[in-house]
XYZ file of C-alpha atoms in Angstrom:
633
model
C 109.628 36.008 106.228
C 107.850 36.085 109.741
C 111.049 35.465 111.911
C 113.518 37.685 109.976
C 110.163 40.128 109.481
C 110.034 40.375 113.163
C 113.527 40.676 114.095
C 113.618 44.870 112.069
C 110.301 45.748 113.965
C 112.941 46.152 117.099
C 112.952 50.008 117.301
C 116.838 49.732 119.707
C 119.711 50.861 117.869
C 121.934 47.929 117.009
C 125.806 47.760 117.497
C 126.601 48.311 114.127
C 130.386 46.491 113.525
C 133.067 49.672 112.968
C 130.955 52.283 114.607
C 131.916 53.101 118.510
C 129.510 54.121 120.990
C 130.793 57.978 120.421
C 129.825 57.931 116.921
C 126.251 56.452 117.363
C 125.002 58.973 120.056
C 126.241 62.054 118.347
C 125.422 62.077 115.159
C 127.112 65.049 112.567
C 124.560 67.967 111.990
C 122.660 68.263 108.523
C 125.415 70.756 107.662
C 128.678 68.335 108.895
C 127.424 65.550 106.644
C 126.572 67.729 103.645
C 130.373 69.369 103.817
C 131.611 65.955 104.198
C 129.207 65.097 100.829
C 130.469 68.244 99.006
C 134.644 67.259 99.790
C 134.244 63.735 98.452
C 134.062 65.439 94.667
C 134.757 62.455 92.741
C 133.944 58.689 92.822
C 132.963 55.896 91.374
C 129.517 54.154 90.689
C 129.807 50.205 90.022
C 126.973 48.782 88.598
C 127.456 45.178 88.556
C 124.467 42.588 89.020
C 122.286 40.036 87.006
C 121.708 42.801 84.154
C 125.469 42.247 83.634
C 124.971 38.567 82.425
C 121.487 39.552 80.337
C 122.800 42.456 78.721
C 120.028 44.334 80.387
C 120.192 47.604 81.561
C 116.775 46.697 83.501
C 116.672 43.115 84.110
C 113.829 41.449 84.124
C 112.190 39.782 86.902
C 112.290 36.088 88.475
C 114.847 35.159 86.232
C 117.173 32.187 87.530
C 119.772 33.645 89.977
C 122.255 31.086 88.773
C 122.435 33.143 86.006
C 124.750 36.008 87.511
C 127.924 33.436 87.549
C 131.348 35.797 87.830
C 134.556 33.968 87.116
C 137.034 36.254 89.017
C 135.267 38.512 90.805
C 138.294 41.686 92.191
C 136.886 44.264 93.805
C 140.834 45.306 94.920
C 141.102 45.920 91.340
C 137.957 48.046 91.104
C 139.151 50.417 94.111
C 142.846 50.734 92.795
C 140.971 51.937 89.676
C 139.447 54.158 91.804
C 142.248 55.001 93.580
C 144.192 55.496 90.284
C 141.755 58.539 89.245
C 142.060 60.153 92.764
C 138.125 59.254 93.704
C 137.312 59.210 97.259
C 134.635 56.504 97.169
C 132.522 53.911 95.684
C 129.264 53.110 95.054
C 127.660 49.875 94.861
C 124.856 48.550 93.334
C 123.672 46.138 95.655
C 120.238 45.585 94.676
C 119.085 46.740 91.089
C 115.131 46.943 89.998
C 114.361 43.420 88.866
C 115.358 42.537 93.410
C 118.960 40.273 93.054
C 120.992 40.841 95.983
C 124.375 40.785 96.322
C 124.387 40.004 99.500
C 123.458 36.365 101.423
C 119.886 38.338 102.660
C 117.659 36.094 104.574
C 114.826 37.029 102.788
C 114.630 34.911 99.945
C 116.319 32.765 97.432
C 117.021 35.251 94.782
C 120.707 37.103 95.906
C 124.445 35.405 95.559
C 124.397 32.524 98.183
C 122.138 30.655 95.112
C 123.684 32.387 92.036
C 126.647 30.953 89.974
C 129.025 32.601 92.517
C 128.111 31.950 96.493
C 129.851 34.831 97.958
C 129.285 37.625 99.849
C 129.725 40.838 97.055
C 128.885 43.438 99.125
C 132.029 42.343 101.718
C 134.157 41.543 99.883
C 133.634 45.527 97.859
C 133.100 47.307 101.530
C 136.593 45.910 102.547
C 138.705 46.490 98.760
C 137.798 50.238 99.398
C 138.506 51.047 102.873
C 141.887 49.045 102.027
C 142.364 52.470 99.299
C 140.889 54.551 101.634
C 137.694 54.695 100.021
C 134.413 55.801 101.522
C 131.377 53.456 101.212
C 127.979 53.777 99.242
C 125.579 51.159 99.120
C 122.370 51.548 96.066
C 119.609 49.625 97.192
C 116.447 49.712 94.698
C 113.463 50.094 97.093
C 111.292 48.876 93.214
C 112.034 45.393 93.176
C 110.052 43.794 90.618
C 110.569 40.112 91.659
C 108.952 40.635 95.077
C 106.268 43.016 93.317
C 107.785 46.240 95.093
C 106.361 47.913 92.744
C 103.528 50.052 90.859
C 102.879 50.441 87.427
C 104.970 52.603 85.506
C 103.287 53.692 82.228
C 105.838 55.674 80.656
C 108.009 52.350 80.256
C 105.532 49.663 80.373
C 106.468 47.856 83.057
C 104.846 46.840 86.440
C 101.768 45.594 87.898
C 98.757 47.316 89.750
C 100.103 45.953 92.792
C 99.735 47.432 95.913
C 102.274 47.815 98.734
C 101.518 44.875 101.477
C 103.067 44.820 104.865
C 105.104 41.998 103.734
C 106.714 44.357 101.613
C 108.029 47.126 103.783
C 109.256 44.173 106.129
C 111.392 42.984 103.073
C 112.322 46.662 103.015
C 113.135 47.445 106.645
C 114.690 43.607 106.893
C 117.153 43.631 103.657
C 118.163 47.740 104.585
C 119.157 46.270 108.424
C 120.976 43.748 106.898
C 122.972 46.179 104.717
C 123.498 48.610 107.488
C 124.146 46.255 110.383
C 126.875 43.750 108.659
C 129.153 45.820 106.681
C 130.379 48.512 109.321
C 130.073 52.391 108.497
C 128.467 53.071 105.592
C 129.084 56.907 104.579
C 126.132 57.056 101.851
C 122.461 54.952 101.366
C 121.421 55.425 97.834
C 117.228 54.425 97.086
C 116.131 54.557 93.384
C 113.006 53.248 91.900
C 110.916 55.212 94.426
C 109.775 58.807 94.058
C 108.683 57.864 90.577
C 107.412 54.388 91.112
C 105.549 54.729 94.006
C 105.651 57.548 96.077
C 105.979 58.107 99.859
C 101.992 58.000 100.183
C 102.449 54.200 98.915
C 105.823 53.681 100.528
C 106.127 55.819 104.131
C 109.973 58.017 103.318
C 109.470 59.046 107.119
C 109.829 55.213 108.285
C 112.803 54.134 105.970
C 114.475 57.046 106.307
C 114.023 56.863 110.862
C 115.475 53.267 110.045
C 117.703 54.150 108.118
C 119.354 57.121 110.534
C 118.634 54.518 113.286
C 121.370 52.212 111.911
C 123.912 54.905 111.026
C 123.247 57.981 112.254
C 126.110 60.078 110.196
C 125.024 58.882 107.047
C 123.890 60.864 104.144
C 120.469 59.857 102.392
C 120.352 60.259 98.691
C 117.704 59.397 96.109
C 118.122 58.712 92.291
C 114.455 60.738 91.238
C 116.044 63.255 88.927
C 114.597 66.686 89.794
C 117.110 69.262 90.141
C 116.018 69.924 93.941
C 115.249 66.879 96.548
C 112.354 65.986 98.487
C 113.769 63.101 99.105
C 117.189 62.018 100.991
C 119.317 64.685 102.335
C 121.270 65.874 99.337
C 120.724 66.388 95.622
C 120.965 63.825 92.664
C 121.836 65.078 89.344
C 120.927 61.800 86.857
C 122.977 63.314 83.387
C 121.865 60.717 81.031
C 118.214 62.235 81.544
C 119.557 65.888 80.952
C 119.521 66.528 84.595
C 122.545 68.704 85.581
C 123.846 70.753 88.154
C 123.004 74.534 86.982
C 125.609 77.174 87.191
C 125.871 78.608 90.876
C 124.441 75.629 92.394
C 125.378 75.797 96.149
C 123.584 72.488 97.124
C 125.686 69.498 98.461
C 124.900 67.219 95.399
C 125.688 64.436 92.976
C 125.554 64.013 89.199
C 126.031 61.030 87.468
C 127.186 59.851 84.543
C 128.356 55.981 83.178
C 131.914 55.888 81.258
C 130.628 53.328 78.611
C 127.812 52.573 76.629
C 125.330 52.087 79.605
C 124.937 51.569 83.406
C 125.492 47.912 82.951
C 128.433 45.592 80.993
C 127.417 45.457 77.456
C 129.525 43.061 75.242
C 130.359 46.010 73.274
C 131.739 47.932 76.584
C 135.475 46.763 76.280
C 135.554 47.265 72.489
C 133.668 50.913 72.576
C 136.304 53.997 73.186
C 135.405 55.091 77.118
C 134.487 58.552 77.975
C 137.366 61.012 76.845
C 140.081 61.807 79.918
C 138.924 65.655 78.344
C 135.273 65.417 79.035
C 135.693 63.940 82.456
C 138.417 66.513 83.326
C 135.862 68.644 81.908
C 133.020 67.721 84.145
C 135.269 68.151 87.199
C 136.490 71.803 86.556
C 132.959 72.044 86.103
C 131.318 70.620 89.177
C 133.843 71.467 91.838
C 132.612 74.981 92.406
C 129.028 73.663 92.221
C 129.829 71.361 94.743
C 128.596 68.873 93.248
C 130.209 65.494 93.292
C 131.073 63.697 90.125
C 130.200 59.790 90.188
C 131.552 58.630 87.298
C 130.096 54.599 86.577
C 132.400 52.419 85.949
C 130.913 48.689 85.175
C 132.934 45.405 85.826
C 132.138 43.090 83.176
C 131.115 38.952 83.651
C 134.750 38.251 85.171
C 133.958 40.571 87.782
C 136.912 43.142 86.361
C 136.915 46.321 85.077
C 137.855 46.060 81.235
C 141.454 47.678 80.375
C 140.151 50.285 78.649
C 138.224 51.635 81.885
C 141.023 51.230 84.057
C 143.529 52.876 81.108
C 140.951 55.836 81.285
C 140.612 56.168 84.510
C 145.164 56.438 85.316
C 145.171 59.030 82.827
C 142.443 61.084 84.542
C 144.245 60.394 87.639
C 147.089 61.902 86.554
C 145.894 65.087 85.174
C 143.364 66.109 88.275
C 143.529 67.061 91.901
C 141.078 68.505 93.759
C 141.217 72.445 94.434
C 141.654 72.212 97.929
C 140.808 76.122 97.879
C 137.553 75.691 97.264
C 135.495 77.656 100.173
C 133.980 75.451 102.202
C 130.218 74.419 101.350
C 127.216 77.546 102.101
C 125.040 77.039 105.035
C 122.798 74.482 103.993
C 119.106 75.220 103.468
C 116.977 74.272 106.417
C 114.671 71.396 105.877
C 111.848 69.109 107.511
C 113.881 66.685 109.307
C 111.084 65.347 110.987
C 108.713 64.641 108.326
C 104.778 63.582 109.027
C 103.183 61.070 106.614
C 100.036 63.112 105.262
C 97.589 60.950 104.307
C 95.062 63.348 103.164
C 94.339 66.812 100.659
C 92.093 69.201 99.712
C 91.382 72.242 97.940
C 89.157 75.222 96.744
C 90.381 74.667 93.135
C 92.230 72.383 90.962
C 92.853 72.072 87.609
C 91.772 68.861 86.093
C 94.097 65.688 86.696
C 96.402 68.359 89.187
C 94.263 67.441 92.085
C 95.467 68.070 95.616
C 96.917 64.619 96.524
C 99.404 64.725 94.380
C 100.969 67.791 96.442
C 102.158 65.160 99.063
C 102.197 61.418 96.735
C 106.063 62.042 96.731
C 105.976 60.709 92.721
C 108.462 62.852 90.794
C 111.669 62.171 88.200
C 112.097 63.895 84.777
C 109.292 64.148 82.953
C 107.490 62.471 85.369
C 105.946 64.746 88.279
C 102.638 64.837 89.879
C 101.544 67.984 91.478
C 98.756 70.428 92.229
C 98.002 73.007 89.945
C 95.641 75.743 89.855
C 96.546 77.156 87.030
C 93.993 78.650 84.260
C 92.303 79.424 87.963
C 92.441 83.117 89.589
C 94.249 83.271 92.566
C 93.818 83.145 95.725
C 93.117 79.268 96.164
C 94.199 77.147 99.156
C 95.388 73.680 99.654
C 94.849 71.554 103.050
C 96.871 68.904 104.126
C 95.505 66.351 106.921
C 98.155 64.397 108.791
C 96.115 61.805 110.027
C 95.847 63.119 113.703
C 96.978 65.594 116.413
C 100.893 65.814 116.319
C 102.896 67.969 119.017
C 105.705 69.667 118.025
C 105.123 70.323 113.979
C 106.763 73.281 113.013
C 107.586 73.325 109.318
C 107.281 72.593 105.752
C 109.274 71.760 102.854
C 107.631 72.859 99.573
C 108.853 72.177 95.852
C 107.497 74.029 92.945
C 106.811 72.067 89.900
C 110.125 71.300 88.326
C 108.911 70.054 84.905
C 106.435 73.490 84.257
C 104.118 73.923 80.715
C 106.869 75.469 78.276
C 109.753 74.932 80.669
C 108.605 78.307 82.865
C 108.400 78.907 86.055
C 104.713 79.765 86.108
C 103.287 78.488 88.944
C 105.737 79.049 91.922
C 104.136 80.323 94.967
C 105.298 83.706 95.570
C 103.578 84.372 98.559
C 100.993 82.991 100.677
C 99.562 82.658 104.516
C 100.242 78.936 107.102
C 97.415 78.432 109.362
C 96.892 75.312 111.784
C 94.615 73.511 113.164
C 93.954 70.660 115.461
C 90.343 69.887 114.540
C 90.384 70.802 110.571
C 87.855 73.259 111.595
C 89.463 76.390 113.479
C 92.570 77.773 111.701
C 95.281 79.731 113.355
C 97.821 81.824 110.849
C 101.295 80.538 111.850
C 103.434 82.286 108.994
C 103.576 84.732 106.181
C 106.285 83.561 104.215
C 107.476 85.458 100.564
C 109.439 83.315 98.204
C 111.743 83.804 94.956
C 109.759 82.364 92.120
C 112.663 80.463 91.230
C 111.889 76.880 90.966
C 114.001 76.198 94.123
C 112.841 74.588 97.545
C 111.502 76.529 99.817
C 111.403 76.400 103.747
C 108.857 77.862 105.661
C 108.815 77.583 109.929
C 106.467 79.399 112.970
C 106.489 78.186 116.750
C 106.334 73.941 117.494
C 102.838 73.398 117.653
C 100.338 70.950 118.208
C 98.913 69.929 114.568
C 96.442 68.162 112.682
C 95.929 70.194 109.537
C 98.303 72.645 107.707
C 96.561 74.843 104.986
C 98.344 76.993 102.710
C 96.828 79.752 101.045
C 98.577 80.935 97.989
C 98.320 84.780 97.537
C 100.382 85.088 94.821
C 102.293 83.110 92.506
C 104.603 83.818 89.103
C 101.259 83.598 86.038
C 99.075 83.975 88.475
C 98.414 79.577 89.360
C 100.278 77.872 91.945
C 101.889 74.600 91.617
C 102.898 72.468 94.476
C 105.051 69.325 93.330
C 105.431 68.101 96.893
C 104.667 69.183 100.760
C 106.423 67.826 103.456
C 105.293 69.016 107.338
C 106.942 67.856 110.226
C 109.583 68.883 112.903
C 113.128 70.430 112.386
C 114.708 69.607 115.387
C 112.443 67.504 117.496
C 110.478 64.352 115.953
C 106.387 64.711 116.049
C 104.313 62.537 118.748
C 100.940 61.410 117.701
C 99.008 62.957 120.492
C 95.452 62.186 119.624
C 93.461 60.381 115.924
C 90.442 62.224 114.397
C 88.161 59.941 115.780
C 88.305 57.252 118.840
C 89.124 53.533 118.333
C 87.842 50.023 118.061
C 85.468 50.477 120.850
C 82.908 53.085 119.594
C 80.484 52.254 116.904
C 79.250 54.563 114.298
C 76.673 55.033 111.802
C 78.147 56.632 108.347
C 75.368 58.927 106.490
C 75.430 60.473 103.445
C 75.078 64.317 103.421
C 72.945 64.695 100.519
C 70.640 61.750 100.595
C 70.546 60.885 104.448
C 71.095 57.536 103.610
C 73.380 55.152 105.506
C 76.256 52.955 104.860
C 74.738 49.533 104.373
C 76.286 45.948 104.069
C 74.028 44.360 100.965
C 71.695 42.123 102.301
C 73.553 42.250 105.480
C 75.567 39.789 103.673
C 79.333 38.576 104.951
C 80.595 37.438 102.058
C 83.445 38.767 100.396
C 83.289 40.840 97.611
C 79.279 42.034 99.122
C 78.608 45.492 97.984
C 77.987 48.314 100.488
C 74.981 50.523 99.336
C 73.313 53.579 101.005
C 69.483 52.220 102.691
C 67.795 54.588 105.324
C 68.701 54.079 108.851
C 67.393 50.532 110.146
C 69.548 50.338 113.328
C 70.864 47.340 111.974
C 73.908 45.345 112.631
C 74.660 45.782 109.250
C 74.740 49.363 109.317
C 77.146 49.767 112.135
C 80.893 50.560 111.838
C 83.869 50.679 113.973
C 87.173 52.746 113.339
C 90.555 50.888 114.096
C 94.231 53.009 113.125
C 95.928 51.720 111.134
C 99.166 53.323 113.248
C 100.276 55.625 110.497
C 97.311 57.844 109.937
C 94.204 56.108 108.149
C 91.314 53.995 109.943
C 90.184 50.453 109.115
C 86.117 50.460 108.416
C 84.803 47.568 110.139
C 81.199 46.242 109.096
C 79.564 45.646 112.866
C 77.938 42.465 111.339
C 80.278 41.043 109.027
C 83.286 41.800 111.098
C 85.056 42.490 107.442
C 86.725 45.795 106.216
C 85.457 48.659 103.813
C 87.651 48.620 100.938
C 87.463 49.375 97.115
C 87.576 45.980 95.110
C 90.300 44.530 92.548
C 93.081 47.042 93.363
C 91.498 49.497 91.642
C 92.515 53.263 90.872
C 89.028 53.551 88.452
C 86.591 56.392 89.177
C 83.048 54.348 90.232
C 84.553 51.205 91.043
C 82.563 49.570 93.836
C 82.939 49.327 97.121
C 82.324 46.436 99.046
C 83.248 44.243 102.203
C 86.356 42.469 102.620
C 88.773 40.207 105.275
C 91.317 41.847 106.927
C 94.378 42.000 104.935
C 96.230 44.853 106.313
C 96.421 46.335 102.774
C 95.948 49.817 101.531
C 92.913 49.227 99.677
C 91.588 48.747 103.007
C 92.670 52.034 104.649
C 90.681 55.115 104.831
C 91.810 59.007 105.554
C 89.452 60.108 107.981
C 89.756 64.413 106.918
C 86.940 66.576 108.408
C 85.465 69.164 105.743
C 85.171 72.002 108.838
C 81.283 71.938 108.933
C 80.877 68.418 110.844
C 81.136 65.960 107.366
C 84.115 64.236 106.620
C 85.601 62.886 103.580
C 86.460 59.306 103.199
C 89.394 58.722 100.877
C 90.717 55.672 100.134
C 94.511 54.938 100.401
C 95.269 52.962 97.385
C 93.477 55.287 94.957
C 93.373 58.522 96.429
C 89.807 58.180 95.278
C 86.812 59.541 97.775
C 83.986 57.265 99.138
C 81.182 58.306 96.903
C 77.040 57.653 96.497
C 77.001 56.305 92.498
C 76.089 59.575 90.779
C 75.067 61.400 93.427
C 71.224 58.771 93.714
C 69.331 59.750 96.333
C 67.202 56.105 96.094
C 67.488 53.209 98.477
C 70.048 50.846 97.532
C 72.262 53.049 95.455
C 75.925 51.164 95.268
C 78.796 53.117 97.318
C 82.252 53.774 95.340
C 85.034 55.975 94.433
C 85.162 59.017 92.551
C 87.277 62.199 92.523
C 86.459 64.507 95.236
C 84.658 67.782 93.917
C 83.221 69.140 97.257
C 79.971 67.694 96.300
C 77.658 66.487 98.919
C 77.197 63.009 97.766
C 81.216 62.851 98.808
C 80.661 63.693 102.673
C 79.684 61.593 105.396
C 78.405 62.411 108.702
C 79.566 59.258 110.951
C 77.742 59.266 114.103
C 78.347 57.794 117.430
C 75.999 54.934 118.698
């Protein structure tokens, strides 16, 4: 990938074919796009890829792209079916979870150009629907289990441990330029397999979506995890197969989707089974339209490449028994959000409950019955929650929160009612920034104070509905300005340090000064020893590489592993999060060291005070064994 890798690292914004210079330098506001969102009101999702041809509604990985072999592929057909039921666009799936593309990328082998049928999908659907009329959305599943885009997901069974590489987010970046560069304006980017795969801490939503908005400025970000209020993308996604739908009153620009047949993908039962009834999707229309909430109704082509007769029967007789109420008042002022956003790398708190630990108030994991947060509850309020952002940004100057959406009994326990915003640059002196009161309602909230210089953001919850808070996700940043990385918690490659460990006084020593990987690090009193001596690189994003002075390898926790006391040990340089450390002060001159795979702290193996005691990773709890002093030499 190294040439094609290098080519999306270029930051300039590309002449995109179909966009003029006008359109690129002013893009719509937040509110222009949304209205735009809200008046498309019905449209049509195509899911058409290599689960088609294995009856899969997942398919599974490295399977042989020759495999996905259309006969008659007729995209003209798909968008006079379209056209037919009055929709206003499409939506293509042009990469699924299991990574075929069905587009010629250059990133690998696995997309059309080597499949049964060597042409260009994506074209040849971009140009059937502008011929109708049609705007344009492209799906593009960042989880890509072929490439091993991916985490494990244990409520299906599926995954690996992996962790995301660098090579990864270049497939990313590369294979999103390529879809945004070739095929003109695109009006909507739709990412699945994400916020409950992965995360932003894993996956960084700040840099795909600043590429993303890079390419086409106007368009509208949307992302398939199913809570009924984003964190993700710019507008809502209501998935209706998972009982996620848009509630009555609902003044959010949103989506809700539902498939016409028996699944996402062409089954061989599809043309044979009776479609969705013209009365429930008329239905779902009179519905919607008030809640401004756009209707994308799936509509799978089978292995011709057509859309059975029954679909396109269905779809005419919709057609011509719905317009759209062109009275409709034009969409509310749209909530304000972080547009800005700041990767956090780092969390802490006073109190927890147990497995609701602070990080997951900014891991960005979250769909239906899948949602990490932060939860205090069975603990007395107040409690307080701070969030490092991996150095001094200017201009922060808000935050995005989300109550837990998925709550114990389906309440709304646990929504911050109240609370006081204090900053700081050093994570020791706070100044209060904002008082904000909220609804406990379940809906995001929006708090803002004067553009700042920031390093830390702590919340302190005063009150909350059952007296716990819950935070599902945090997102700090800038509303109108982007952040600059003014300064890093501690300086670079050139300084060396000595780590110690608060409660023994022990230091951070290579085994044997050894150089081998896989060596354990283990705590030995202060020798002034090469290997005892550590350098701090960034990593540009937020953490530090640990660099053993002697061995000239990195600090990292061993086998991928997310297991409290696994070792740690030394390592080459791999440019992989297992390597990458959050540098986050404690206020009293220790820090905490927590790793970026895990979310685990750097820890003395229960809590020995005696020479030679193995380093690893545990849960942090406050306790001393979990700070470290790191000293200048």
């Amino acid at each position: 990938m190294g040439a094609a890798g290098a080519a999306v690292a270029a930051s300039a914004l590309p002449v995109v074919p179909g966009l003029d210079a006008l359109s690129r330098a002013a893009a719509a506001t937040p509110q222009d796009k949304l209205s735009k969102l809200a008046d498309l009101r019905f449209g049509m999702f195509n899911h058409f890829n290599l689960g088609t041809f294995t009856d899969e509604e997942w398919a599974a990985p490295h399977q042989d792209p020759a495999l996905f072999a259309p006969t008659a592929v007729d995209c003209a057909q798909w968008a006079a079916a379209a056209a037919a039921a009055k929709m206003s666009y499409g939506v293509l799936t042009t990469k699924h979870h299991d990574g075929f593309a069905l587009w010629p990328t250059a990133y690998d082998t696995q997309n059309v150009t080597h499949s049964g049928y060597p042409h260009d999908i994506v074209d040849q659907y971009v140009t059937a629907f502008r011929a109708k009329g049609l705007k344009i959305g492209l799906y593009f599943s960042i989880w890509d289990r072929t490439h091993t885009v991916e985490a494990y997901d244990t409520r299906h069974g599926v995954g690996t441990k992996e962790a995301i590489q660098p090579a990864d987010l270049t497939l990313i970046l590369g294979q999103i330029t390529e879809l945004l560069t070739n095929y003109g304006t695109i009006d909507m980017f739709v990412t699945d397999g994400y916020a409950w795969q992965m995360g932003q801490q894993a996956v960084s939503y700040q840099r795909i979506r600043e590429h993303v908005l890079s390419l086409q400025p106007d368009i509208v970000m949307i992302d398939h995890g199913a809570l009924s209020v984003p964190f993700l993308g710019d507008a809502i996604y209501f998935e209706e197969p998972l009982g996620v739908t848009s509630p009555a009153g609902n003044t959010y620009a949103s989506l809700q989707g539902q498939t016409i047949s028996d699944g996402w993908f062409w089954h061989p039962s599809t043309p044979t089974t009776d479609p969705m009834s013209k009365a429930s999707i008329l239905s779902h229309l009179a519905d919607l339209e008030p809640k401004y909430t756009s209707f994308i109704l799936n509509c799978p082509p089978n292995r011709d490449g057509r859309l059975d007769t029954n679909i396109v029967t269905r779809l005419a007789e919709v057609g011509a028994a719905w317009s759209p109420n062109t009275s409709r008042a034009a969409l509310p002022t749209q909530p304000l959000r972080v547009e800005h956003p700041v990767n956090a790398v780092n969390a802490y708190a006073t109190a927890f409950h147990t497995g609701e630990g602070p990080l997951n108030a900014i891991d960005g994991l979250s769909d239906k019955g899948f949602e990490t947060c932060w939860s205090t509850w069975s603990l007395a309020l107040p409690q307080s929650i701070t969030i490092d952002l991996g150095g001094v940004w200017s201009g922060v100057s808000c935050l995005e929160y989300l109550p837990k959406q998925w709550n114990r009994n389906n309440s709304t326990d646990g929504d911050i009612t109240s609370c006081t915003i204090s900053t700081s640059t050093d994570g020791t002196t706070f100044t209060q920034v904002a008082t904000p009161t909220w609804n406990g309602d379940r809906t995001l909230k929006f708090a803002e104070w004067t553009a700042r210089d920031v390093g830390y953001v702590r919340i302190k919850v005063n009150t909350a509905t059952g007296d716990y808070a819950n935070i599902g996700n945090l997102r700090i940043g800038g509303r109108t300005t982007t952040p600059a990385l003014r300064s890093r918690v501690l300086p670079g490659d050139s300084t060396v340090y000595r780590l110690t460990a608060r409660h023994s006084g022990k230091s951070a020593d290579v085994s044997g000064a050894g150089t081998a990987n896989g060596t354990a690090v283990l705590q030995w009193p202060w020798k002034n020893t090469a290997n005892q001596k550590w350098t701090f690189a960034g990593t540009g994003d937020g953490y530090f590489e640990i660099r053993g002075a002697g061995s000239g390898k990195l600090l990292e926790i061993g086998g991928l592993s997310r297991a409290e006391a696994a070792a740690a040990g030394i390592w080459s340089d791999d440019d992989v999060p297992q390597q990458h450390w959050a540098v986050t002060p404690t206020g009293d001159g220790y820090y905490l060291l927590t790793n970026r795979f895990s979310g685990l702290a750097l820890d003395v193996t229960d809590g020995s005070t005696a020479d030679g005691a193995k380093l690893d990773q545990q849960t942090y709890t406050g306790a001393t064994r979990q700070q470290w002093q790191i000293i200048a030499l």
